[in-house]
Amino acid sequence: MNTGKLSFFPTPYPDEDFRSIIHRYHLRSINMELHESKLELLGLWSSRNTDFPHNLAHLLKQLPQNSRANAETFINNHTLFPLFRPFLSKARLHNVREDMLYGATTTGANFAGRLARNNISHLIRYCPRCLIQDYEKYGEVYVHRIHQLKFFNVCPSHGTYLITHCPECSGCLSENKAMSLLSAPICPRGHKIKIQSTEIKNVDNITEIYSDIQYLLNNPIKIERENVTGKLREACWEHGYYTYSGRLTTKLGTDFLLKYSEEVLTKLGLSKSKILSTKIWREMIGENDRLTSIVLYILMMRIFSPSIEDFFERKNVCISNPIPFGNGPWRCMNKLCDNYQNDSFLKINRSDIISSIHYIHFFCSKCQMEFTARWDWKNRRIKDVSIRHMGKEWENKVLELYIEGLSNTKIAAKVYSSTNLVRICLIKQLGQYYNNEKNTEEHKEVLKQVIEARNRVATASEEEGLIIKYREMVLNTLKEAPFLPRSQISKKLGRYYTILMRYDRNWLNEILPSKKKPPNKLNYELVDQDLSIKVRAVAERLRISNPPTQIKKYSILNVLESYEKHRILKHGSNLPQTTSMIEKYMETKEDYLIRHVPSIVSQLKASGYRNPTFQSIVAFRRSYRNLPERTQEKIKAKLLQSVD
């Protein structure tokens, strides 16, 4: 009977990091070096104790028969992988799992390493209270996986600062790559680790984030990335973060900053410029699964739901923008019209979308009322309804009531309008025959004759009225968009434009812009002066915003308007002042590294460094290595300013 190759294997503790399990096995074995223990357990000749295990299948074959451990137990309970699982594509999941189980894929190992660098502390972190409690309970200490997340600087259970160095001698509590870990609450130099007096009771939103982290770690979710990103897109659509054309708006970043302060974002390793950029959000909820920041996903979900658990239970929503104003039928606004109480097929004319504004013109064939409405893109509904013409039915009712001898006030009440509008209608229709005073029988007879004559003339002048109406449509279009070219006006007005060109060509040619565009010759000297001023202004703002990347040519160009960027790229040889101004604000690598020192210091402090040094910066960022002595001195001087 096969009893296995290992005579023993330590029982994992609650929330114990897999690296700690390997270390405790090594302490109990007869092996002198860690790489010997790793060779026994994982079949790997390496002294590095990596954040994620490799070749677990080899270990599972070596476990004693009475061991209940399996691959899922190690991965779900003793690594931080469950935290990332819902945000990885199927291909990424497969590669990383294959590497953890069989150590077979370079791609999986590389991506797992990137996950660790972006989210897991490169130095082992301990909670002093946990060290003492674990030692009293188990007779030894171990590494808690929850403590290793970069964005937690305190122990979620005790509210005490996590430490990587001895508070007394400042010596590192663990060797690089976790090659040596603590086995008792004593630093490698023999100093007893004591509980710190400083405790943190409230840390903004971090405590809430911790509950979501615990939920992900303790409840391995089978939900796939496609479902997560789908729910995020649905939530963004519901909250109006998509334009009608399907692009994310900057409002998402703005609302994000209203919920989470810049101080919290700094503690979590996020920058304001990153949040305000739509690029990061597009990558997160798109097909790209680079997994920029796990905490950013959690914070984003909390915009839409009180917790991750609630977010995952959201009902699916169909993402579809309603057709502006719908497909009808529509109800007439005239309360005197039969169509007011019943939906009817009104005649409509939709406008083009100009500057995010979309109008529709309604016409009721029953009462001939005309009114316009504007579409509210944000709330997806009709707004700003305005009446252009009350219609013949309404006008006839006003005249009928006037002949009966009713006052303007009573007429207005019966036709659901204002006395001023009634008076204007009567003056327009009756002219000199309009009299505010009480009508006599003789006056009523004259009014009837006027109305009969008006109705006879109406039919004869219908064609002339249409021409006037179409002229008004042209004038209104030009009022809304004065610089619209003829081609767009023709497209907008359709057959009305064709009718005017046939029967009223002279008037149309006088009122519309010329067909031929005037030559557009640039005065490069003036353009160069204006552009250089603009470049200086945007470059200054860019520098003040302290971007996380080096300021290069396209860093400045991308902040300009698109036509300005195009001019510089196409006519740069004719714009010497502008070109010189861009070169003036472009950073060398040395300039960037010096400017970026305060940000690096903030990140180091967030990772547990109390007094960052030049050596810690070099260890933290590869770009600071192998620099000239002159540059190193400048960085050290900047470091002193930042620390002070």
XYZ file of C-alpha atoms in Angstrom:
644
model
C 0.000 0.000 0.000
C 1.355 3.391 -0.994
C 1.754 5.535 2.102
C 3.141 8.608 0.333
C 6.629 10.050 0.302
C 6.116 12.588 3.116
C 6.085 11.352 6.691
C 4.321 14.539 7.812
C 2.890 17.811 6.534
C 1.837 20.752 8.750
C -1.892 21.359 9.132
C -2.657 24.795 7.636
C -3.947 27.460 10.026
C -6.958 29.710 9.289
C -6.137 32.240 6.542
C -2.510 31.058 6.459
C -0.516 32.141 3.429
C 0.791 29.171 1.390
C 4.343 30.517 1.754
C 3.973 30.212 5.519
C 2.934 26.555 5.204
C 6.081 25.834 3.167
C 8.189 27.661 5.769
C 6.697 25.700 8.690
C 7.366 22.423 6.864
C 10.949 23.521 6.295
C 11.441 24.260 10.030
C 10.230 20.749 10.930
C 12.288 19.002 8.245
C 15.971 18.061 8.389
C 16.725 20.241 5.374
C 19.322 22.960 5.794
C 18.174 25.181 2.911
C 14.703 26.213 1.766
C 15.340 25.082 -1.809
C 15.774 21.518 -0.507
C 12.321 21.628 1.079
C 10.794 23.115 -2.058
C 12.336 20.333 -4.107
C 10.680 17.759 -1.835
C 7.293 19.445 -1.813
C 6.947 21.011 -5.263
C 9.703 19.450 -7.316
C 11.287 22.897 -7.776
C 14.923 23.746 -7.068
C 14.398 27.335 -5.943
C 14.908 29.239 -2.717
C 12.286 31.834 -3.664
C 9.003 31.447 -1.808
C 6.689 32.934 -4.452
C 3.320 34.596 -3.802
C 1.470 31.910 -5.752
C 2.462 28.205 -5.619
C 3.856 26.310 -8.607
C 3.396 22.599 -9.360
C 0.892 21.790 -6.594
C 0.191 18.438 -8.258
C 3.647 17.263 -7.140
C 2.832 18.192 -3.526
C -0.560 16.463 -3.603
C 1.126 13.199 -4.619
C 3.509 13.478 -1.639
C 0.911 14.226 1.074
C 0.268 11.633 3.816
C -2.841 9.530 3.317
C -4.638 11.071 6.285
C -4.325 14.564 4.798
C -7.588 16.051 3.549
C -5.909 18.831 1.598
C -6.483 19.151 -2.130
C -5.654 21.666 -4.843
C -8.831 23.718 -4.291
C -8.175 23.867 -0.535
C -4.692 25.281 -1.024
C -5.736 27.727 -3.763
C -8.989 28.970 -2.194
C -8.001 29.050 1.485
C -4.283 29.814 1.428
C -3.630 32.079 -1.570
C -5.137 35.380 -2.664
C -6.177 33.896 -6.004
C -9.949 33.805 -5.135
C -9.750 37.584 -4.922
C -8.777 37.864 -8.582
C -10.802 34.971 -10.028
C -14.011 36.921 -10.905
C -12.012 39.486 -12.871
C -9.928 37.187 -15.080
C -10.913 35.856 -18.492
C -11.245 32.118 -19.063
C -7.904 32.053 -20.873
C -6.121 33.853 -17.999
C -7.755 31.586 -15.417
C -6.693 28.493 -17.301
C -3.070 29.649 -17.656
C -2.679 30.702 -14.010
C -4.323 27.530 -12.666
C -2.204 25.339 -14.949
C 0.902 27.029 -13.594
C -0.187 26.653 -9.966
C -1.103 22.996 -10.470
C 1.606 21.812 -12.858
C 4.062 24.711 -13.278
C 3.574 24.174 -16.991
C 2.922 27.611 -18.514
C 5.328 30.524 -18.700
C 2.389 32.776 -19.599
C 0.540 31.822 -16.424
C 3.632 32.341 -14.271
C 4.293 35.769 -15.764
C 0.712 36.915 -15.274
C 0.602 35.556 -11.715
C 3.787 37.494 -11.020
C 2.182 40.659 -12.359
C -0.881 40.094 -10.170
C 1.404 39.805 -7.159
C 3.439 42.929 -7.993
C 0.323 45.066 -8.462
C -1.634 43.872 -5.443
C 0.556 41.983 -2.942
C 3.225 43.516 -0.693
C 6.755 42.501 -1.716
C 7.707 42.343 1.990
C 5.887 40.023 4.393
C 3.657 42.032 6.735
C 2.606 41.136 10.258
C 0.078 42.398 12.789
C 1.742 42.585 16.259
C -1.496 41.532 17.982
C -1.972 38.576 15.627
C 1.643 37.486 16.252
C 1.122 37.387 20.013
C -2.336 35.783 19.833
C -1.194 33.110 17.356
C 1.858 32.325 19.489
C -0.282 31.945 22.607
C -2.814 29.751 20.778
C -0.605 27.616 18.501
C 2.869 27.938 20.009
C 4.169 29.487 16.778
C 3.312 32.353 14.452
C 2.339 32.307 10.798
C 1.733 34.674 7.886
C -1.876 35.815 7.356
C -2.711 36.163 3.669
C -5.143 39.081 4.263
C -2.257 41.140 5.686
C -0.286 40.896 2.442
C -2.595 43.049 0.299
C -0.926 46.342 -0.604
C -4.021 48.444 -0.029
C -4.428 47.422 3.645
C -2.017 49.156 6.017
C -3.838 47.988 9.133
C -5.006 44.652 10.453
C -8.726 44.380 9.679
C -9.324 42.383 12.875
C -7.437 44.585 15.360
C -7.090 47.979 13.691
C -3.332 48.062 14.360
C -0.690 49.036 11.825
C 0.887 46.179 9.904
C 4.683 46.048 10.161
C 7.463 44.776 7.909
C 10.369 45.896 10.110
C 11.179 45.555 13.784
C 9.883 48.633 15.680
C 13.000 48.577 17.866
C 15.934 47.961 15.503
C 14.243 48.652 12.105
C 15.523 45.314 10.810
C 13.432 43.491 8.206
C 11.260 40.761 9.753
C 11.547 38.490 6.720
C 14.083 37.876 4.003
C 13.447 38.863 0.406
C 11.036 36.552 -1.492
C 9.865 35.141 1.880
C 12.921 32.884 2.054
C 12.881 33.241 5.851
C 9.831 34.000 8.016
C 9.146 34.489 11.718
C 8.373 31.458 13.876
C 7.865 33.472 17.095
C 6.991 37.126 17.899
C 10.703 37.973 17.987
C 12.674 39.741 15.260
C 15.733 37.983 13.708
C 17.977 40.132 15.943
C 16.241 38.947 19.124
C 13.975 41.910 19.914
C 10.546 41.007 21.233
C 7.767 42.475 19.111
C 5.355 44.424 21.285
C 1.833 45.621 20.583
C 1.909 49.178 19.287
C -0.115 51.758 21.168
C -1.323 53.439 17.972
C -4.553 51.932 16.720
C -6.812 53.005 13.893
C -10.515 52.924 14.586
C -11.887 54.524 11.410
C -10.065 54.534 8.094
C -12.560 56.095 5.662
C -13.881 53.433 3.278
C -11.137 50.884 3.956
C -13.126 48.948 6.575
C -16.003 48.591 4.100
C -13.607 47.418 1.394
C -12.238 44.832 3.803
C -15.689 43.248 4.161
C -15.805 42.816 0.375
C -12.299 41.333 0.339
C -13.321 38.852 3.027
C -16.437 37.969 1.036
C -14.359 37.179 -2.064
C -11.803 35.164 -0.096
C -14.263 33.191 2.017
C -16.832 32.552 -0.721
C -15.013 31.390 -3.846
C -17.301 32.741 -6.556
C -17.957 30.829 -9.731
C -19.039 33.977 -11.564
C -16.989 34.689 -14.687
C -15.368 37.924 -15.804
C -17.831 38.285 -18.674
C -20.710 38.380 -16.174
C -18.924 40.892 -13.928
C -18.063 43.280 -16.758
C -21.561 42.829 -18.168
C -23.103 43.868 -14.846
C -20.741 46.853 -14.644
C -21.742 47.982 -18.141
C -25.415 47.601 -17.245
C -24.931 49.650 -14.057
C -23.042 52.361 -15.973
C -25.834 52.515 -18.522
C -28.516 52.759 -15.808
C -26.665 55.662 -14.156
C -26.224 57.582 -17.411
C -22.460 57.060 -17.793
C -22.803 56.124 -21.467
C -23.445 58.544 -24.300
C -26.164 57.762 -26.822
C -23.438 56.447 -29.150
C -22.161 54.032 -26.469
C -19.087 55.869 -25.150
C -18.249 56.228 -21.474
C -18.441 59.781 -20.146
C -16.065 61.526 -17.750
C -18.992 61.797 -15.313
C -18.117 58.285 -14.087
C -14.721 59.492 -12.865
C -16.220 62.683 -11.419
C -18.868 60.784 -9.425
C -16.190 58.331 -8.294
C -14.171 61.200 -6.780
C -17.290 62.573 -5.079
C -17.730 59.250 -3.252
C -14.056 58.574 -2.467
C -11.660 61.301 -1.325
C -8.230 61.805 -2.870
C -6.684 60.859 0.483
C -8.336 57.444 0.369
C -7.274 56.959 -3.250
C -3.665 57.784 -2.353
C -3.703 55.218 0.449
C -4.990 52.672 -2.022
C -2.339 53.526 -4.611
C -4.694 55.283 -7.059
C -4.216 58.709 -8.647
C -6.829 61.362 -9.463
C -5.689 61.597 -13.082
C -6.143 57.849 -13.474
C -9.689 58.014 -12.134
C -10.696 60.924 -14.382
C -9.414 59.126 -17.474
C -12.067 57.109 -19.306
C -9.319 54.809 -20.598
C -8.957 52.952 -17.300
C -12.725 52.345 -17.099
C -12.884 51.158 -20.711
C -10.119 48.640 -20.015
C -11.812 47.417 -16.848
C -15.227 46.714 -18.353
C -14.049 45.870 -21.862
C -12.466 42.770 -23.308
C -9.002 43.755 -22.038
C -8.319 41.829 -18.810
C -5.042 43.386 -17.735
C -6.530 43.699 -14.216
C -5.081 47.108 -13.402
C -6.266 47.215 -9.790
C -8.483 44.814 -7.875
C -9.447 47.541 -5.413
C -10.628 49.761 -8.275
C -13.119 47.077 -9.280
C -14.410 46.880 -5.714
C -14.760 50.648 -5.354
C -16.507 50.850 -8.734
C -19.043 48.203 -7.708
C -19.706 50.121 -4.487
C -20.867 53.117 -6.526
C -23.806 51.022 -7.697
C -24.427 48.676 -4.733
C -23.779 48.750 -0.964
C -21.556 45.657 -1.201
C -20.016 43.257 -3.712
C -22.467 40.562 -2.638
C -25.399 42.828 -3.508
C -23.738 43.803 -6.774
C -23.339 40.189 -7.901
C -27.031 39.608 -7.137
C -28.166 42.488 -9.360
C -30.774 41.531 -11.916
C -29.684 41.671 -15.526
C -30.737 44.770 -17.427
C -31.163 45.107 -21.171
C -28.858 47.860 -22.418
C -30.772 49.732 -25.087
C -31.374 53.425 -25.598
C -35.005 54.325 -26.284
C -35.778 55.849 -29.663
C -36.035 59.612 -29.031
C -39.736 60.478 -28.644
C -40.633 56.828 -29.280
C -42.433 55.349 -32.269
C -45.821 56.784 -31.434
C -48.702 57.106 -31.410
C -48.565 60.500 -29.683
C -51.255 62.509 -27.925
C -52.255 65.967 -29.131
C -51.730 68.763 -26.590
C -54.915 70.608 -27.553
C -57.534 69.839 -24.900
C -60.266 70.782 -27.375
C -59.084 68.149 -29.854
C -60.546 64.632 -30.006
C -56.976 63.298 -30.088
C -56.214 64.815 -26.681
C -57.736 61.922 -24.779
C -56.655 59.242 -27.236
C -53.260 58.438 -28.726
C -53.185 59.325 -32.393
C -50.754 59.112 -35.260
C -49.576 62.713 -35.387
C -47.396 63.782 -38.267
C -43.818 64.305 -37.118
C -40.569 65.695 -38.464
C -37.371 64.704 -36.611
C -34.338 67.000 -36.606
C -30.708 65.933 -36.886
C -28.722 65.700 -33.650
C -26.798 68.992 -33.426
C -24.629 69.685 -30.355
C -26.404 66.845 -28.518
C -29.789 68.497 -29.144
C -32.592 66.646 -30.918
C -35.927 68.306 -31.717
C -39.136 66.879 -33.113
C -41.993 68.778 -34.754
C -45.538 67.451 -34.171
C -48.604 68.275 -36.292
C -52.159 67.128 -35.526
C -54.207 66.590 -38.692
C -57.428 66.787 -36.655
C -57.072 70.237 -35.051
C -53.946 71.395 -36.961
C -52.044 72.243 -33.776
C -48.249 72.348 -34.188
C -45.786 71.969 -31.332
C -42.111 71.069 -30.860
C -40.299 69.143 -28.124
C -36.656 68.583 -27.167
C -35.251 65.196 -26.167
C -33.583 64.927 -22.736
C -30.617 62.608 -23.409
C -29.704 62.292 -19.742
C -33.112 61.168 -18.453
C -34.237 59.695 -21.796
C -37.535 61.554 -21.977
C -39.297 64.461 -23.716
C -38.762 67.948 -22.287
C -39.121 71.630 -23.246
C -42.387 71.346 -25.179
C -43.370 74.580 -26.964
C -46.458 75.325 -29.067
C -45.799 76.908 -32.463
C -49.394 77.148 -33.706
C -52.621 76.508 -31.785
C -54.450 75.205 -34.878
C -57.596 76.118 -36.782
C -59.929 74.192 -34.474
C -58.730 76.212 -31.499
C -58.949 79.504 -33.459
C -62.475 78.695 -34.662
C -63.546 77.929 -31.085
C -62.143 81.283 -29.929
C -64.061 83.107 -32.704
C -67.238 81.169 -31.922
C -67.100 82.112 -28.241
C -66.271 85.704 -29.119
C -69.357 85.963 -31.349
C -71.436 84.591 -28.477
C -70.350 87.654 -26.507
C -68.013 86.046 -23.967
C -65.192 88.107 -22.507
C -61.570 87.267 -23.243
C -61.152 85.923 -19.699
C -64.065 83.494 -20.077
C -62.922 82.495 -23.571
C -59.423 81.762 -22.223
C -60.876 79.528 -19.495
C -62.931 77.540 -22.022
C -60.096 77.046 -24.520
C -57.467 76.324 -21.806
C -55.267 79.269 -22.669
C -54.292 82.768 -21.522
C -56.256 85.974 -22.113
C -53.247 87.471 -23.880
C -53.100 84.596 -26.399
C -56.868 84.895 -26.995
C -56.547 88.648 -27.647
C -53.632 88.099 -30.089
C -55.651 85.451 -31.946
C -58.686 87.732 -32.282
C -56.634 90.703 -33.485
C -54.862 88.496 -36.027
C -58.090 86.943 -37.363
C -60.468 89.949 -37.198
C -58.196 92.947 -37.563
C -60.241 96.192 -37.424
C -63.407 94.261 -36.624
C -62.024 93.197 -33.245
C -63.712 95.102 -30.437
C -63.059 94.558 -26.745
C -66.469 95.924 -25.863
C -69.683 93.905 -25.729
C -70.852 92.868 -29.207
C -74.123 94.204 -30.608
C -76.336 92.115 -32.868
C -75.236 94.247 -35.834
C -71.576 93.696 -34.964
C -72.140 89.934 -34.677
C -73.597 89.835 -38.194
C -70.540 91.626 -39.568
C -68.268 89.153 -37.754
C -70.052 86.180 -39.325
C -69.513 87.662 -42.779
C -65.820 88.228 -42.009
C -65.399 84.622 -40.857
C -67.137 83.259 -43.980
C -64.887 85.370 -46.204
C -61.824 84.236 -44.234
C -62.716 80.575 -44.779
C -63.150 81.130 -48.542
C -59.779 82.879 -48.802
C -58.073 80.169 -46.709
C -58.477 77.577 -49.450
C -57.219 79.917 -52.181
C -54.152 80.975 -50.201
C -53.228 77.525 -48.909
C -50.319 77.223 -51.317
C -48.987 80.641 -50.324
C -49.348 79.657 -46.678
C -47.271 76.540 -47.237
C -44.476 78.614 -48.804
C -44.503 80.910 -45.764
C -44.503 77.905 -43.452
C -41.539 76.316 -45.223
C -39.671 79.633 -45.119
C -40.149 79.670 -41.342
C -38.725 76.153 -41.139
C -35.602 77.284 -43.011
C -35.209 80.351 -40.784
C -35.638 78.271 -37.613
C -33.030 75.795 -38.850
C -30.555 78.611 -39.500
C -31.323 80.085 -36.093
C -30.530 76.774 -34.367
C -27.374 76.170 -36.431
C -26.185 79.359 -38.207
C -23.113 77.705 -39.774
C -24.832 74.616 -41.128
C -23.827 74.035 -44.800
C -26.392 73.698 -47.558
C -25.965 69.944 -47.792
C -26.946 69.516 -44.134
C -29.874 71.949 -44.443
C -31.142 70.034 -47.477
C -30.817 66.739 -45.598
C -32.574 68.184 -42.550
C -35.558 69.723 -44.376
C -35.952 67.023 -47.031
C -38.902 67.588 -49.381
C -39.616 71.051 -47.950
C -36.212 72.193 -49.206
C -36.984 70.698 -52.644
C -40.346 72.546 -52.829
C -38.714 75.876 -51.962
C -35.990 75.334 -54.553
C -38.703 74.781 -57.165
C -41.141 77.594 -56.269
C -39.086 80.051 -54.190
C -35.511 79.624 -55.446
C -34.523 83.328 -55.377
C -35.470 83.764 -51.722
C -33.743 80.507 -50.752
C -30.495 81.437 -52.534
C -30.448 84.821 -50.797
C -30.975 83.408 -47.326
C -28.717 80.331 -47.500
C -24.894 80.300 -47.406
C -23.039 80.188 -50.704
C -22.464 76.793 -52.269
C -18.786 77.466 -52.819
C -16.579 77.612 -49.772
C -14.202 80.570 -49.606
C -10.536 79.612 -49.734
C -9.197 78.900 -46.255
C -5.577 80.021 -46.216
C -3.924 79.862 -42.817
C -1.912 82.782 -41.538
C 0.784 80.601 -40.008
C 2.368 83.461 -38.082
C -0.857 84.253 -36.216
C -1.723 80.578 -35.795
C 1.772 79.925 -34.408
C 1.419 82.723 -31.845
C -2.002 81.526 -30.668
C -1.011 77.871 -30.580
C 2.203 78.494 -28.648
C 0.201 80.349 -25.969
C -2.329 77.514 -25.846
C 0.431 74.885 -25.619
C 2.093 76.735 -22.758
C -1.204 76.922 -20.840
C -2.103 73.242 -21.238
C 1.478 72.127 -20.571
C 1.554 74.145 -17.334
C -1.737 72.564 -16.236
C -0.396 69.146 -17.171
C 2.760 69.679 -15.129
C 0.781 70.976 -12.125
C -1.499 67.899 -12.267
C 1.627 65.775 -11.654
C 0.846 62.932 -14.089
C 2.164 59.463 -13.163
C 3.984 59.101 -16.504
C 6.759 61.052 -18.228
C 5.568 64.184 -20.056
C 6.400 63.619 -23.711
C 5.334 65.225 -26.967
C 2.065 63.335 -27.253
C 1.288 63.898 -23.566
C 0.902 67.579 -24.473
C -0.673 67.067 -27.908
C -3.372 64.765 -26.531
C -4.584 67.511 -24.170
C -5.158 69.932 -27.062
C -8.235 70.066 -29.257
C -8.124 67.535 -32.083
C -7.852 70.194 -34.808
C -4.978 71.886 -32.933
C -3.146 68.586 -32.608
C -3.699 67.940 -36.326
C -2.294 71.355 -37.267
C 0.857 70.830 -35.227
C 1.464 67.372 -36.664
C 0.739 68.419 -40.247
C 2.196 71.948 -40.299
C 4.852 71.696 -37.568
C 7.560 73.127 -39.849
C 5.468 76.309 -40.212
C 4.909 76.640 -36.444
C 8.377 77.206 -34.917
C 7.159 78.907 -31.705
C 4.697 76.111 -30.987
C 7.284 73.412 -31.675
C 9.778 75.158 -29.400
C 7.171 75.472 -26.632
C 6.378 71.751 -26.795
C 10.069 70.864 -26.588
C 10.444 73.201 -23.606
C 7.845 71.292 -21.569
C 8.890 67.787 -22.623
C 10.552 65.933 -19.735
C 13.808 64.051 -19.889
C 13.947 60.769 -18.019
C 15.926 62.524 -15.266
C 13.284 65.285 -14.936
C 10.516 62.712 -14.679
C 12.261 60.560 -12.065
C 12.958 63.607 -9.879
C 9.385 64.924 -10.203
C 7.953 61.490 -9.431
C 9.862 61.093 -6.129
C 7.001 62.473 -3.899
C 4.554 59.985 -5.455
C 6.979 57.105 -4.857
C 7.407 58.250 -1.247
C 3.611 58.227 -0.753
C 3.382 54.717 -2.198
C 6.230 53.479 0.004
C 4.603 54.926 3.113
C 1.322 53.302 2.097
C 3.219 49.997 1.861
C 4.548 50.316 5.421
C 7.842 52.237 5.003
C 8.046 54.882 7.719
C 11.222 56.578 6.498
C 11.780 55.823 2.799
C 15.396 55.996 1.632
C 17.023 56.135 -1.785
C 17.793 52.418 -1.477
C 14.132 51.605 -0.785
C 13.125 53.633 -3.867
C 15.617 51.686 -5.986
C 14.221 48.409 -4.647
C 10.644 49.595 -5.211
C 11.032 50.959 -8.771
C 13.393 49.442 -11.328
C 13.570 52.713 -13.298
C 15.623 54.308 -10.479
C 18.449 51.796 -10.810
C 21.818 52.377 -12.519
C 21.436 56.168 -12.681
C 24.363 58.613 -13.024
C 25.735 59.965 -9.753
C 24.588 63.497 -10.574
C 21.000 62.300 -11.018
C 21.157 60.230 -7.834
C 22.186 63.305 -5.839
C 19.241 65.288 -7.213
C 16.839 62.466 -6.345
C 18.240 62.257 -2.802
C 17.773 66.018 -2.391
C 14.174 65.737 -3.621
C 13.647 62.795 -1.266
C 14.733 64.895 1.729
C 12.203 67.585 0.755
C 9.425 65.004 0.335
C 10.109 63.268 3.656
C 10.300 66.585 5.522
